[in-house]
Amino acid sequence: MTTRHAFRTLYLAPASGVISASSTALGLIRAYQREGFEVGFAKPVSDVGLDSGRPDRSVHFARTLCGLSTPDPIPAKHAEDMIRAGDEASLLEEIVALVESARGTCSMVIVEGITPSHDHPLMTDLDRAIARNLGAEVIVLVHGRNTSVRNIVETITDASYRYGGEGGRPLAGAIAVRVPKASSYREDIASGLAESGLKTPLVCISPDNPELSAPRLIDVAENLGFTVDRPGDIEQARVHEIIVAARSADKLVERLRPGTLIVTPGDRSDLVLAAALARAGGMPIAGLLLTCGEPMAKSIDTFLSPRFGDLPILTTELQTYDVAVRISSMDRRVTLNDPERMDRIMDHIADHVDLKLLITTGNRSGAGHMTPPMFRHRLIQNARNAARRIVLPEGDEPRTIRAAVICAAKGIARCVLLAHPDQVRAIALTHGIDLPEASPFLEILDPATLRARYVAPMLELRKAKGLTAPQAEVHLEDSVVLGTMLLAEGHVDGLVSGAVHTTASTVRPALQLIKTAPGSSIVSSVFFMLMPDQVLVYGDCAINPNPTASELAEIAIQSAISAAAFGIEPRVAMISYSTGASGTGEDVDKVRQATAIVRQRCPELVIDGPIQYDAATVESVGRQKAPGSPLDGHANVFIFPDLNTGNTTYKAVQRSANVVSVGPMLQGLRKPVNDLSRGALVDDIVYTIALTAIQAGSNSTSDKGSLP
């Protein structure tokens, strides 16, 4: 049994009312989860002013994004009433019980402190009492935007006396968020603390990232009561900048950037035309807000209706000046309906946490249990370590360009964009993408300058099929075929395509030019399904329509190897509509035969089949339907009997449970080629590039030289 003194409580205390601890606490949880630690989370008291019945932001995202069973906080009004009634002791008992329930079986619990408020001084005093009664180690949280290093140091110093006092317990650490991006900030703060005689560890110095402050346009409209005239892509559009346009159109276009919300009276037809033209030309402005209750001129509305596309248009009766005042004071905190933004903020915080300053003891997740934060973190880290070159044949596609820039900035892979450099730069400019100058992690290669050198190698690879030089030249006009030839010749280590090409267009050249790996007779695929508290592997959901028993066995072995390569200890379930010997028929027999083949070829692999999904994933069901199964309800690799079952299941889980799926990742090729969904998001492309880099890193074949 774990002894009581092994438990740790970290209390995250905001130093001022400028910032709440919500996103930082969640980011700290993510940092621990990435390293495989099981942590609990508690918010003892809700935000001051939170309406009764409204979900608490921190608790909501702790449950939905971190997979924690976090209890509801005590309402702030109830806490203040108990303090005024002189019953603070009972309140503290409630809080201690709440924190212990949040801890559960974890040795570590992170507690979000109360944001100080001049209007609620009782709550500020309660904050310190909570930390003391929990016996917590206090981490002070400081807001670093629009302030100096000296002020940050003074704030941390004041907090050390507030929570520790003379000779009291020192702070466990300090976190400064939204600091300027100057590289010396950490060193400057550390020097300032040392001069003040403090040895407070700097747990996290997180630089400001304006993109993380951009709310969705739908949230802006709802927050400020604007009417949605044309929704367009209002639920996806984010407001990075607001322009109150009162001057001529030529002045407006000089300031237009991606994510701009244009605010103008409805009778300014010139500005409405400029906005519509910008969006039609590919500039992803956030939207258009028409003020003063003035509708567009009827002729302009009629003319632009088929040309607005997905440009959101809002209207309001307010005067333009009043709109500007409201927008400037708008609540920009993350809404409950915007998990994407909170997820990015959590990752940003976790990326800058120096966890070794906090780790002493803790319970790590069990073997084979890979959580989504662990998977994503290790995916990026392993891709960096692999340091591979990945070709992107769709080099002039905006999402692909943005993903390549992200990969370059994070050192995930050395991306090669196949496209004319001028075209890439023009698209990047239109879409507000900052291409790095002379980066070793990003290259743009003009296909026209490369094709001639790959004609002869392609003829050699396809000589058995009677390919002629003119035919090869025609094939190489296809950027995917050209990229595949770069891979075949060893000038790159992997290929990612599919944002605008079909799966067949990506896979067919790979089968013709790359061929299957030694020992593999087929190519298959897996999806990594990022469930709330673990990562599962689904195969094959993208390639083989109706595999034979032998092919199904090979898919299972390939998928188990892929799972192990990404840190997941494979426990393979061969899925069927029947469990064990309870059913008969051609479909069940195929799964039974495939399972036997796998056991013969890989006797050390934990596998069972045929087995139903519930028996493979739920202990109680598994023990009833499949007693003695080696899976014992804990399968993490699922092999579906055919493409119809696999593809349907993965999409149903993905959409119904709001699960992120990474893939498909192709298996069985001699060199890694991976396909994208044509609806892929930028993050999907980034993760697929990382997957491909890791696959290439484990590939024993060496390349034949540097990039052409």
XYZ file of C-alpha atoms in Angstrom:
708
model
C 0.000 0.000 0.000
C 1.245 3.497 -0.837
C 2.083 5.396 2.328
C 0.545 8.797 3.006
C 3.883 10.645 2.931
C 4.393 9.561 -0.697
C 1.477 11.741 -1.789
C 2.254 15.137 -3.298
C -0.013 18.127 -3.766
C 1.038 20.955 -6.080
C -0.892 24.173 -5.558
C -0.836 26.528 -8.540
C -1.393 30.034 -7.164
C -2.001 33.026 -9.462
C -0.027 36.029 -8.221
C -2.530 38.612 -9.478
C -6.005 39.029 -10.874
C -4.586 39.576 -14.358
C -4.562 35.849 -15.035
C -6.370 32.724 -13.908
C -4.572 29.431 -13.468
C -6.923 27.362 -15.640
C -4.921 26.854 -18.828
C -1.610 26.675 -16.976
C -2.877 24.016 -14.562
C -4.152 21.967 -17.492
C -0.857 22.444 -19.325
C 1.012 21.188 -16.254
C -1.237 18.112 -16.184
C -0.437 17.484 -19.834
C 3.307 17.725 -19.146
C 2.979 15.009 -16.472
C 0.730 12.829 -18.634
C 3.195 13.024 -21.514
C 5.763 11.367 -19.289
C 3.353 8.637 -18.238
C 2.437 9.962 -14.778
C -1.040 9.503 -13.392
C -2.157 12.782 -11.834
C -5.351 14.044 -10.324
C -6.754 17.556 -10.656
C -8.932 19.652 -8.384
C -10.319 23.151 -8.478
C -11.565 23.685 -4.910
C -13.592 26.845 -5.539
C -15.244 27.997 -8.760
C -14.410 31.292 -10.433
C -15.884 34.327 -8.733
C -18.978 35.460 -10.621
C -19.591 32.110 -12.326
C -23.329 31.622 -12.654
C -24.751 28.712 -10.723
C -25.252 25.736 -12.991
C -22.695 26.814 -15.603
C -19.860 24.294 -16.050
C -16.480 25.342 -14.735
C -13.981 25.803 -17.582
C -11.053 24.055 -15.880
C -13.092 21.090 -14.723
C -14.777 20.712 -18.116
C -11.482 20.522 -19.999
C -9.818 18.359 -17.328
C -12.548 15.807 -17.980
C -12.769 16.099 -21.760
C -9.137 16.729 -22.756
C -7.220 15.080 -19.901
C -9.579 12.173 -19.219
C -9.731 12.877 -15.477
C -12.595 12.212 -13.058
C -12.499 15.681 -11.559
C -15.168 16.690 -9.015
C -17.176 19.889 -9.395
C -15.763 22.847 -7.447
C -17.502 24.468 -4.495
C -19.426 27.555 -5.730
C -17.577 30.785 -4.898
C -20.703 32.333 -3.356
C -21.140 29.340 -1.027
C -17.497 29.654 0.043
C -17.829 33.386 0.759
C -21.056 32.846 2.700
C -19.365 30.240 4.933
C -16.420 32.564 5.603
C -18.749 35.443 6.513
C -20.629 33.087 8.834
C -17.363 32.300 10.627
C -17.366 28.693 9.427
C -14.074 28.695 7.515
C -12.968 25.491 9.279
C -15.908 23.534 7.831
C -15.239 25.034 4.412
C -11.612 23.915 4.537
C -12.728 20.422 5.540
C -14.965 20.327 2.450
C -12.071 21.469 0.290
C -9.670 18.877 1.678
C -12.256 16.142 1.058
C -12.781 17.405 -2.506
C -9.039 17.384 -3.252
C -8.613 13.893 -1.824
C -11.488 12.609 -3.955
C -9.790 14.128 -7.005
C -6.536 12.416 -6.050
C -8.080 8.963 -6.172
C -5.272 6.419 -6.441
C -2.778 8.946 -7.872
C 0.245 9.943 -5.858
C 0.129 13.418 -7.390
C -2.704 15.948 -7.467
C -2.549 19.404 -9.012
C -4.767 22.019 -7.396
C -5.804 25.210 -9.184
C -5.700 28.190 -6.857
C -8.125 31.110 -6.637
C -7.526 34.152 -8.819
C -7.034 37.221 -6.555
C -9.719 39.915 -6.792
C -9.914 43.315 -5.072
C -13.706 42.947 -5.032
C -13.505 39.629 -3.181
C -10.757 39.926 -0.523
C -12.148 37.008 1.480
C -11.325 34.677 -1.404
C -7.748 35.922 -1.550
C -7.213 35.057 2.106
C -8.880 31.679 1.529
C -6.340 30.879 -1.206
C -3.469 30.920 1.253
C -5.424 28.929 3.855
C -6.222 26.203 1.308
C -2.569 25.759 0.374
C -1.577 25.550 4.042
C -4.320 23.082 5.012
C -3.527 20.815 2.077
C 0.139 20.777 3.055
C 0.721 21.695 -0.577
C 3.858 22.687 -2.411
C 3.084 26.060 -3.939
C 3.943 27.062 -7.501
C 3.334 30.741 -8.130
C 1.932 31.807 -11.503
C 2.988 35.159 -12.978
C 1.706 36.947 -16.073
C 4.652 38.174 -18.132
C 3.013 40.188 -20.884
C 3.595 43.959 -20.926
C 5.802 43.827 -17.859
C 9.510 43.760 -17.071
C 11.831 41.107 -15.719
C 12.171 43.211 -12.575
C 8.393 43.184 -11.985
C 8.254 39.417 -12.513
C 11.050 38.899 -9.974
C 9.335 41.196 -7.465
C 6.027 39.357 -7.914
C 7.660 35.965 -7.282
C 9.488 37.396 -4.262
C 6.254 38.785 -2.788
C 4.526 35.424 -3.346
C 7.322 33.572 -1.583
C 6.679 35.632 1.554
C 2.914 35.423 1.167
C 2.842 31.645 1.031
C 5.967 30.829 3.018
C 6.666 33.787 5.248
C 9.912 34.319 7.114
C 11.509 30.900 7.544
C 8.456 29.229 6.020
C 8.300 26.593 3.342
C 9.926 27.856 0.118
C 8.017 27.899 -3.142
C 8.176 24.658 -5.117
C 8.564 26.707 -8.269
C 7.466 29.636 -10.379
C 5.750 29.781 -13.762
C 5.741 32.856 -15.991
C 3.402 32.766 -18.973
C 3.038 35.053 -21.992
C 6.511 36.490 -21.614
C 8.246 38.125 -24.613
C 9.990 35.662 -26.909
C 13.467 36.910 -26.004
C 15.744 33.882 -25.536
C 17.413 35.366 -22.446
C 14.217 35.797 -20.415
C 14.691 32.640 -18.333
C 18.288 33.546 -17.514
C 17.347 37.138 -16.664
C 14.582 36.051 -14.273
C 16.844 33.443 -12.660
C 19.552 36.065 -12.139
C 17.027 38.455 -10.615
C 15.768 35.801 -8.192
C 19.322 34.906 -7.204
C 20.043 38.560 -6.431
C 16.954 38.551 -4.204
C 18.287 35.529 -2.338
C 15.660 33.140 -3.720
C 16.348 29.686 -5.144
C 12.876 29.266 -6.628
C 13.006 26.826 -9.580
C 11.656 28.253 -12.847
C 9.307 25.406 -13.743
C 8.012 27.047 -16.911
C 8.777 30.184 -18.897
C 6.169 30.212 -21.639
C 6.555 32.754 -24.474
C 3.593 34.731 -25.732
C 1.890 33.297 -28.806
C -0.798 35.643 -30.181
C -2.358 32.826 -32.240
C -3.450 31.146 -29.008
C -5.443 34.257 -28.053
C -7.611 34.151 -31.174
C -11.266 33.330 -30.359
C -13.630 31.733 -32.862
C -15.804 34.238 -34.720
C -18.933 32.383 -33.568
C -17.896 33.016 -29.952
C -17.295 36.713 -30.661
C -20.758 36.991 -32.225
C -22.460 35.228 -29.313
C -20.459 37.100 -26.680
C -21.288 40.531 -28.092
C -24.760 39.815 -29.454
C -24.106 40.294 -33.163
C -26.541 38.878 -35.710
C -25.237 36.243 -38.106
C -26.373 37.245 -41.576
C -24.293 34.703 -43.507
C -22.696 31.952 -41.375
C -20.049 30.813 -43.867
C -17.280 29.098 -41.887
C -18.064 31.069 -38.728
C -17.457 28.073 -36.440
C -13.925 27.555 -37.776
C -12.864 31.169 -38.444
C -10.651 32.734 -35.769
C -10.239 36.428 -35.059
C -6.556 37.338 -34.875
C -6.958 41.030 -35.627
C -9.811 43.541 -35.825
C -9.821 46.437 -38.271
C -12.367 49.201 -37.799
C -12.442 50.377 -41.404
C -13.404 53.989 -41.984
C -10.976 54.970 -44.753
C -10.880 54.000 -48.415
C -10.467 50.461 -49.740
C -6.812 50.986 -50.690
C -6.013 51.717 -47.034
C -7.917 48.603 -45.940
C -6.127 46.152 -48.249
C -2.752 47.363 -46.979
C -3.675 46.062 -43.512
C -5.494 42.845 -44.417
C -4.050 39.709 -42.849
C -5.375 36.174 -42.302
C -7.809 36.141 -39.394
C -8.850 39.801 -39.807
C -12.380 40.794 -38.795
C -13.382 43.865 -40.799
C -15.778 46.226 -39.008
C -17.470 48.792 -41.259
C -20.871 50.421 -41.841
C -23.047 48.413 -44.213
C -23.272 51.267 -46.726
C -19.513 51.199 -47.429
C -19.869 49.153 -50.606
C -16.219 49.681 -51.550
C -15.033 47.997 -48.350
C -17.553 45.160 -48.692
C -16.298 44.532 -52.223
C -12.681 44.581 -51.027
C -13.445 42.036 -48.304
C -15.261 39.698 -50.690
C -12.467 39.986 -53.264
C -9.813 39.240 -50.625
C -11.613 36.111 -49.463
C -12.270 34.948 -53.031
C -8.559 35.381 -53.769
C -7.575 33.008 -50.979
C -6.928 35.443 -48.108
C -8.581 33.703 -45.101
C -9.976 36.827 -43.442
C -12.144 35.977 -40.427
C -15.275 37.820 -41.497
C -17.146 41.045 -42.098
C -19.162 42.912 -39.443
C -21.593 45.524 -40.791
C -22.531 48.230 -38.260
C -25.090 51.023 -37.855
C -27.969 48.769 -38.894
C -27.117 49.573 -42.506
C -27.656 46.671 -44.903
C -25.562 46.213 -47.993
C -26.840 47.952 -51.076
C -29.253 45.573 -52.791
C -27.282 45.597 -56.041
C -24.050 44.774 -54.176
C -25.746 41.979 -52.225
C -27.159 40.478 -55.420
C -23.838 40.768 -57.237
C -21.765 39.254 -54.426
C -24.165 36.521 -53.229
C -22.651 33.806 -55.446
C -19.152 35.137 -54.741
C -19.130 35.378 -50.935
C -18.305 31.679 -50.642
C -17.785 30.814 -46.963
C -17.101 34.405 -45.822
C -19.064 34.987 -42.565
C -21.039 38.228 -42.447
C -22.370 39.676 -39.179
C -24.612 42.672 -38.604
C -25.417 44.939 -35.654
C -27.525 48.006 -34.935
C -24.670 49.493 -32.903
C -22.627 52.416 -34.161
C -19.109 51.611 -35.322
C -17.517 53.380 -32.323
C -19.686 51.445 -29.849
C -18.726 48.175 -31.558
C -15.040 49.065 -31.237
C -15.471 49.743 -27.499
C -17.273 46.437 -26.919
C -14.727 44.424 -28.872
C -11.813 45.979 -26.973
C -13.296 44.809 -23.649
C -14.453 41.408 -24.913
C -13.850 38.277 -22.829
C -11.173 36.401 -24.803
C -10.998 33.363 -22.536
C -11.473 29.954 -24.107
C -15.117 28.938 -24.329
C -16.368 25.468 -23.459
C -17.170 24.870 -27.141
C -13.597 25.488 -28.270
C -11.565 22.440 -27.169
C -9.214 22.864 -30.136
C -7.885 26.165 -28.808
C -7.557 24.888 -25.243
C -5.752 21.792 -26.509
C -3.219 24.007 -28.304
C -2.732 26.181 -25.225
C -2.147 23.108 -23.071
C 0.429 21.793 -25.515
C 2.127 25.192 -25.624
C 2.412 25.310 -21.830
C 3.558 21.677 -21.607
C 6.219 22.258 -24.271
C 7.911 24.763 -21.949
C 7.573 22.921 -18.621
C 10.860 21.668 -17.187
C 9.309 18.680 -15.467
C 12.528 17.322 -14.005
C 12.418 20.244 -11.553
C 9.197 18.789 -10.112
C 9.505 15.019 -10.464
C 10.513 13.125 -7.352
C 8.009 10.283 -7.098
C 4.830 9.382 -8.902
C 2.811 6.616 -10.398
C 3.477 6.051 -14.070
C 0.912 4.487 -16.342
C 1.075 0.718 -16.628
C 3.038 -1.057 -19.326
C 1.333 -1.020 -22.697
C -1.022 1.796 -21.660
C -0.155 4.737 -23.883
C -2.100 7.948 -23.202
C -2.780 10.477 -26.002
C -0.473 13.161 -24.509
C 2.320 10.571 -24.192
C 1.758 9.408 -27.761
C 1.800 12.884 -29.296
C 4.798 13.995 -27.243
C 6.832 10.886 -28.031
C 5.752 11.074 -31.659
C 7.299 14.526 -32.018
C 10.377 13.674 -29.936
C 11.076 10.454 -31.848
C 10.571 12.215 -35.179
C 13.113 14.859 -34.152
C 15.576 12.169 -33.168
C 15.051 10.402 -36.496
C 15.984 13.595 -38.404
C 14.582 12.382 -41.729
C 13.787 14.061 -45.058
C 10.140 13.803 -46.070
C 8.906 14.793 -49.511
C 5.520 16.486 -49.865
C 4.398 16.232 -53.505
C 1.482 18.607 -52.893
C 3.941 21.405 -52.228
C 1.678 24.245 -53.333
C -1.297 23.177 -51.181
C -1.867 25.709 -48.320
C -2.374 23.182 -45.497
C 0.695 21.258 -46.618
C 2.814 24.414 -46.706
C 1.675 25.399 -43.225
C 2.379 21.885 -41.900
C 5.865 21.954 -43.429
C 6.563 25.303 -41.747
C 5.424 23.910 -38.383
C 7.622 20.831 -38.854
C 10.564 23.071 -39.708
C 9.994 25.294 -36.662
C 9.768 22.286 -34.321
C 12.536 20.300 -36.000
C 10.152 17.393 -36.632
C 11.501 16.575 -40.087
C 13.303 18.104 -43.035
C 10.397 18.726 -45.372
C 10.749 18.967 -49.139
C 7.949 20.818 -50.921
C 7.613 19.773 -54.570
C 6.363 22.915 -56.325
C 7.645 25.992 -58.108
C 9.204 28.243 -55.431
C 7.399 31.366 -56.676
C 4.058 29.567 -56.462
C 4.765 28.414 -52.903
C 5.763 31.925 -51.825
C 2.658 33.446 -53.413
C 0.342 30.982 -51.687
C 2.169 31.450 -48.372
C 1.768 35.229 -48.667
C -1.938 34.950 -49.475
C -2.579 32.629 -46.543
C -0.402 34.475 -44.038
C 2.217 31.717 -43.731
C 5.711 32.879 -42.784
C 8.189 30.823 -44.782
C 11.519 30.547 -42.954
C 14.540 31.973 -44.704
C 17.279 29.468 -45.592
C 16.064 26.840 -43.123
C 17.821 23.455 -43.192
C 14.447 21.929 -42.295
C 12.495 23.230 -45.300
C 13.325 23.049 -49.001
C 11.290 23.940 -52.070
C 12.168 22.015 -55.219
C 10.823 22.885 -58.661
C 9.560 19.647 -60.279
C 10.441 20.983 -63.734
C 14.138 20.949 -62.839
C 14.027 17.370 -61.512
C 12.008 15.266 -63.925
C 14.707 14.619 -66.513
C 17.084 12.981 -64.028
C 14.464 10.419 -62.967
C 13.459 9.141 -66.395
C 16.278 6.569 -66.616
C 15.838 5.271 -63.030
C 12.097 4.920 -63.631
C 12.704 2.982 -66.864
C 14.971 0.616 -64.925
C 12.365 0.050 -62.204
C 9.570 -0.564 -64.729
C 11.497 -2.329 -67.497
C 9.619 -5.577 -66.874
C 6.414 -3.705 -67.736
C 7.841 -2.334 -70.997
C 7.736 1.327 -69.942
C 9.114 3.704 -72.589
C 10.933 7.011 -72.085
C 8.033 9.134 -73.387
C 5.656 7.264 -71.071
C 7.993 7.827 -68.119
C 8.142 11.543 -68.900
C 4.345 11.700 -68.865
C 4.135 9.779 -65.573
C 6.700 12.107 -63.983
C 4.463 15.096 -64.700
C 2.483 13.763 -61.728
C 4.109 15.228 -58.604
C 3.246 12.117 -56.561
C 5.052 9.877 -59.060
C 8.026 12.253 -59.054
C 8.099 12.306 -55.256
C 7.917 8.515 -55.199
C 10.945 8.373 -57.505
C 12.878 10.661 -55.145
C 12.057 8.130 -52.427
C 12.893 5.112 -54.576
C 16.302 6.601 -55.370
C 17.020 7.349 -51.708
C 17.092 11.144 -52.091
C 14.387 11.431 -49.428
C 13.378 9.085 -46.611
C 9.585 9.152 -46.824
C 6.588 10.592 -48.654
C 3.299 12.109 -47.459
C 0.487 12.902 -49.894
C -3.293 12.845 -50.161
C -4.464 16.335 -49.164
C -5.707 16.781 -52.746
C -4.940 13.344 -54.253
C -6.918 10.143 -53.826
C -5.598 7.189 -51.846
C -5.093 5.291 -55.089
C -3.019 8.153 -56.520
C -0.719 7.959 -53.498
C -0.505 4.198 -53.065
C -0.321 3.019 -56.697
C 3.072 4.643 -57.482
C 4.441 3.275 -54.200
C 3.406 -0.281 -55.103
C 4.909 0.090 -58.573
C 8.168 1.834 -57.647
C 8.870 1.191 -53.948
C 7.432 -2.328 -53.696
C 6.718 -4.294 -50.540
C 9.301 -4.843 -47.813
C 11.135 -8.177 -47.564
C 8.845 -10.692 -45.852
C 5.684 -8.716 -46.671
C 3.243 -9.804 -49.336
C 0.708 -7.010 -48.880
C 0.463 -3.360 -47.894
C -1.967 -2.544 -45.100
C -2.730 0.384 -42.820
C -3.378 1.369 -39.237
C -5.007 4.301 -37.511
C -3.840 5.454 -34.083
C -7.069 6.272 -32.231
C -6.479 8.838 -29.479
C -9.158 7.834 -26.980
C -9.646 9.970 -23.826
C -7.255 7.942 -21.670
C -5.314 5.670 -24.035
C -4.206 5.155 -27.626
C -5.621 2.229 -29.601
C -4.462 0.829 -32.937
C -7.029 -0.045 -35.631
C -6.111 -2.059 -38.738
C -6.822 -2.391 -41.602
C -9.273 0.456 -42.184
C -8.063 1.901 -45.488
C -6.448 -0.546 -47.956
C -7.552 -4.199 -48.195
C -11.264 -4.763 -48.972
C -11.554 -8.451 -48.122
C -8.273 -10.045 -46.974
C -7.800 -13.793 -46.853
C -6.955 -15.564 -43.595
C -3.265 -15.448 -44.499
C -3.440 -11.752 -45.396
C -5.400 -10.978 -42.234
C -2.674 -12.673 -40.200
C -0.047 -10.562 -41.942
C -2.047 -7.399 -41.216
C -2.155 -8.393 -37.531
C 1.618 -8.933 -37.385
C 2.340 -5.696 -39.233
C 0.010 -3.785 -36.905
C 1.574 -5.295 -33.775
C 5.030 -4.307 -35.025
C 3.781 -0.764 -35.725
C 2.252 -0.503 -32.258
C 5.503 -1.617 -30.622
C 7.484 0.863 -32.750
C 5.427 3.676 -31.226
C 5.759 2.505 -27.625
C 2.516 0.546 -27.343
C 2.937 -2.985 -26.002
C 0.647 -4.856 -28.420
C -2.314 -6.863 -27.162
C -4.059 -7.950 -30.354
C -7.781 -8.615 -30.749
C -8.908 -10.320 -33.959
C -12.384 -8.822 -34.188
C -15.435 -10.799 -35.272
C -19.177 -10.832 -34.628
C -18.582 -13.997 -32.590
C -16.334 -14.786 -29.630
C -14.354 -18.010 -29.309
C -16.172 -21.106 -30.501
C -19.648 -19.607 -30.089
C -20.183 -18.943 -33.771
C -19.555 -20.608 -37.116
C -19.516 -19.499 -40.709
C -17.057 -18.417 -43.367
C -16.351 -14.984 -41.875
C -15.714 -16.316 -38.350
C -13.634 -19.214 -39.643
C -11.400 -16.785 -41.547
C -10.654 -14.867 -38.346
C -10.073 -18.120 -36.454
C -7.598 -19.328 -39.088
C -5.804 -15.962 -39.147
C -5.403 -16.055 -35.363
C -3.895 -19.543 -35.552
C -1.402 -18.407 -38.216
C -0.293 -15.455 -36.078
C 0.167 -17.676 -33.032
C 2.294 -20.037 -35.070
C 4.449 -17.274 -36.571
C 4.661 -15.079 -33.442
C 4.118 -17.281 -30.365
C 5.264 -14.503 -28.006
C 2.528 -12.082 -29.167
C -0.505 -11.585 -26.888
C -3.444 -12.255 -29.211
C -6.955 -13.677 -29.147
C -9.642 -14.264 -31.727
C -12.206 -14.471 -32.961
C -13.455 -12.060 -30.307
C -16.130 -9.398 -30.134
C -15.113 -5.790 -29.492
C -16.770 -5.581 -26.079
C -15.158 -8.812 -24.898
C -11.774 -7.460 -25.992
C -12.114 -4.110 -24.189
C -14.241 -4.627 -21.063
C -12.890 -6.841 -18.266
C -16.276 -8.008 -17.000
C -17.564 -8.823 -20.487
C -14.311 -10.519 -21.453
C -14.352 -12.779 -18.396
C -17.935 -13.768 -19.159
C -17.636 -14.294 -22.923
C -13.971 -15.268 -23.187
C -12.831 -16.696 -19.829
C -9.116 -17.304 -19.800
C -8.463 -14.937 -22.706
C -4.918 -13.509 -22.582
C -6.400 -10.103 -23.385
C -8.504 -10.005 -20.198
C -10.460 -7.047 -21.594
C -7.353 -4.933 -22.257
C -6.774 -5.169 -26.005
C -5.098 -2.192 -27.647
C -4.578 -3.423 -31.231
C -7.770 -4.280 -33.123
C -7.699 -6.173 -36.409
C -10.957 -5.990 -38.350
C -11.986 -8.825 -40.680
C -12.531 -6.625 -43.731
C -12.389 -3.027 -44.946
C -16.127 -2.517 -44.604
C -16.010 -3.321 -40.882
C -12.757 -1.486 -40.196
C -13.502 1.740 -42.034
C -17.031 1.944 -40.675
C -15.877 1.321 -37.098
C -13.045 3.831 -37.116
C -15.249 6.587 -38.563
C -18.079 5.816 -36.131
C -15.713 5.994 -33.141
C -13.963 9.073 -34.483
C -17.141 11.067 -35.072
C -19.439 9.791 -32.325
C -16.860 9.939 -29.532
C -15.030 13.015 -30.914
C -11.806 11.023 -31.047
C -8.700 12.221 -32.868
C -7.396 9.624 -35.317
C -3.834 9.762 -36.643
C -3.352 8.001 -39.954
C -3.769 5.995 -41.999
C -0.163 4.851 -41.684
C 0.782 2.381 -44.391
C 2.603 -0.820 -43.460
C 4.508 -3.371 -45.498
C 6.249 -1.030 -47.976
C 10.016 -1.104 -48.425
C 10.117 2.620 -47.684
C 7.466 4.712 -45.888
C 4.679 6.301 -47.907
C 1.631 7.660 -46.117
C -1.744 8.834 -47.312
C -3.807 11.758 -46.006
C -7.526 12.315 -45.964
C -8.511 15.060 -48.397
C -10.208 16.733 -45.437
C -7.013 16.571 -43.363
C -6.333 19.408 -40.950
C -2.902 20.975 -40.655
C -2.275 19.047 -37.419
C -3.182 15.796 -39.179
C -0.511 16.496 -41.776
C 2.070 17.379 -39.125
C 1.458 14.134 -37.229
C 1.552 12.103 -40.447
C 4.901 13.669 -41.348
C 6.142 12.741 -37.876
C 4.857 9.164 -38.269
C 6.611 8.884 -41.604
C 9.882 10.216 -40.188
C 9.796 7.631 -37.400
C 9.057 4.843 -39.876
C 11.986 6.019 -41.980
C 14.191 6.139 -38.901
C 13.544 2.465 -38.240
C 14.182 1.580 -41.891
C 17.503 -0.202 -42.328
C 17.963 0.922 -45.926
C 20.305 3.873 -46.303
C 19.743 6.617 -48.833
C 21.881 7.088 -51.918
C 22.804 10.701 -51.439
C 21.653 14.186 -50.665
C 18.695 15.982 -52.140
C 19.021 16.801 -55.831
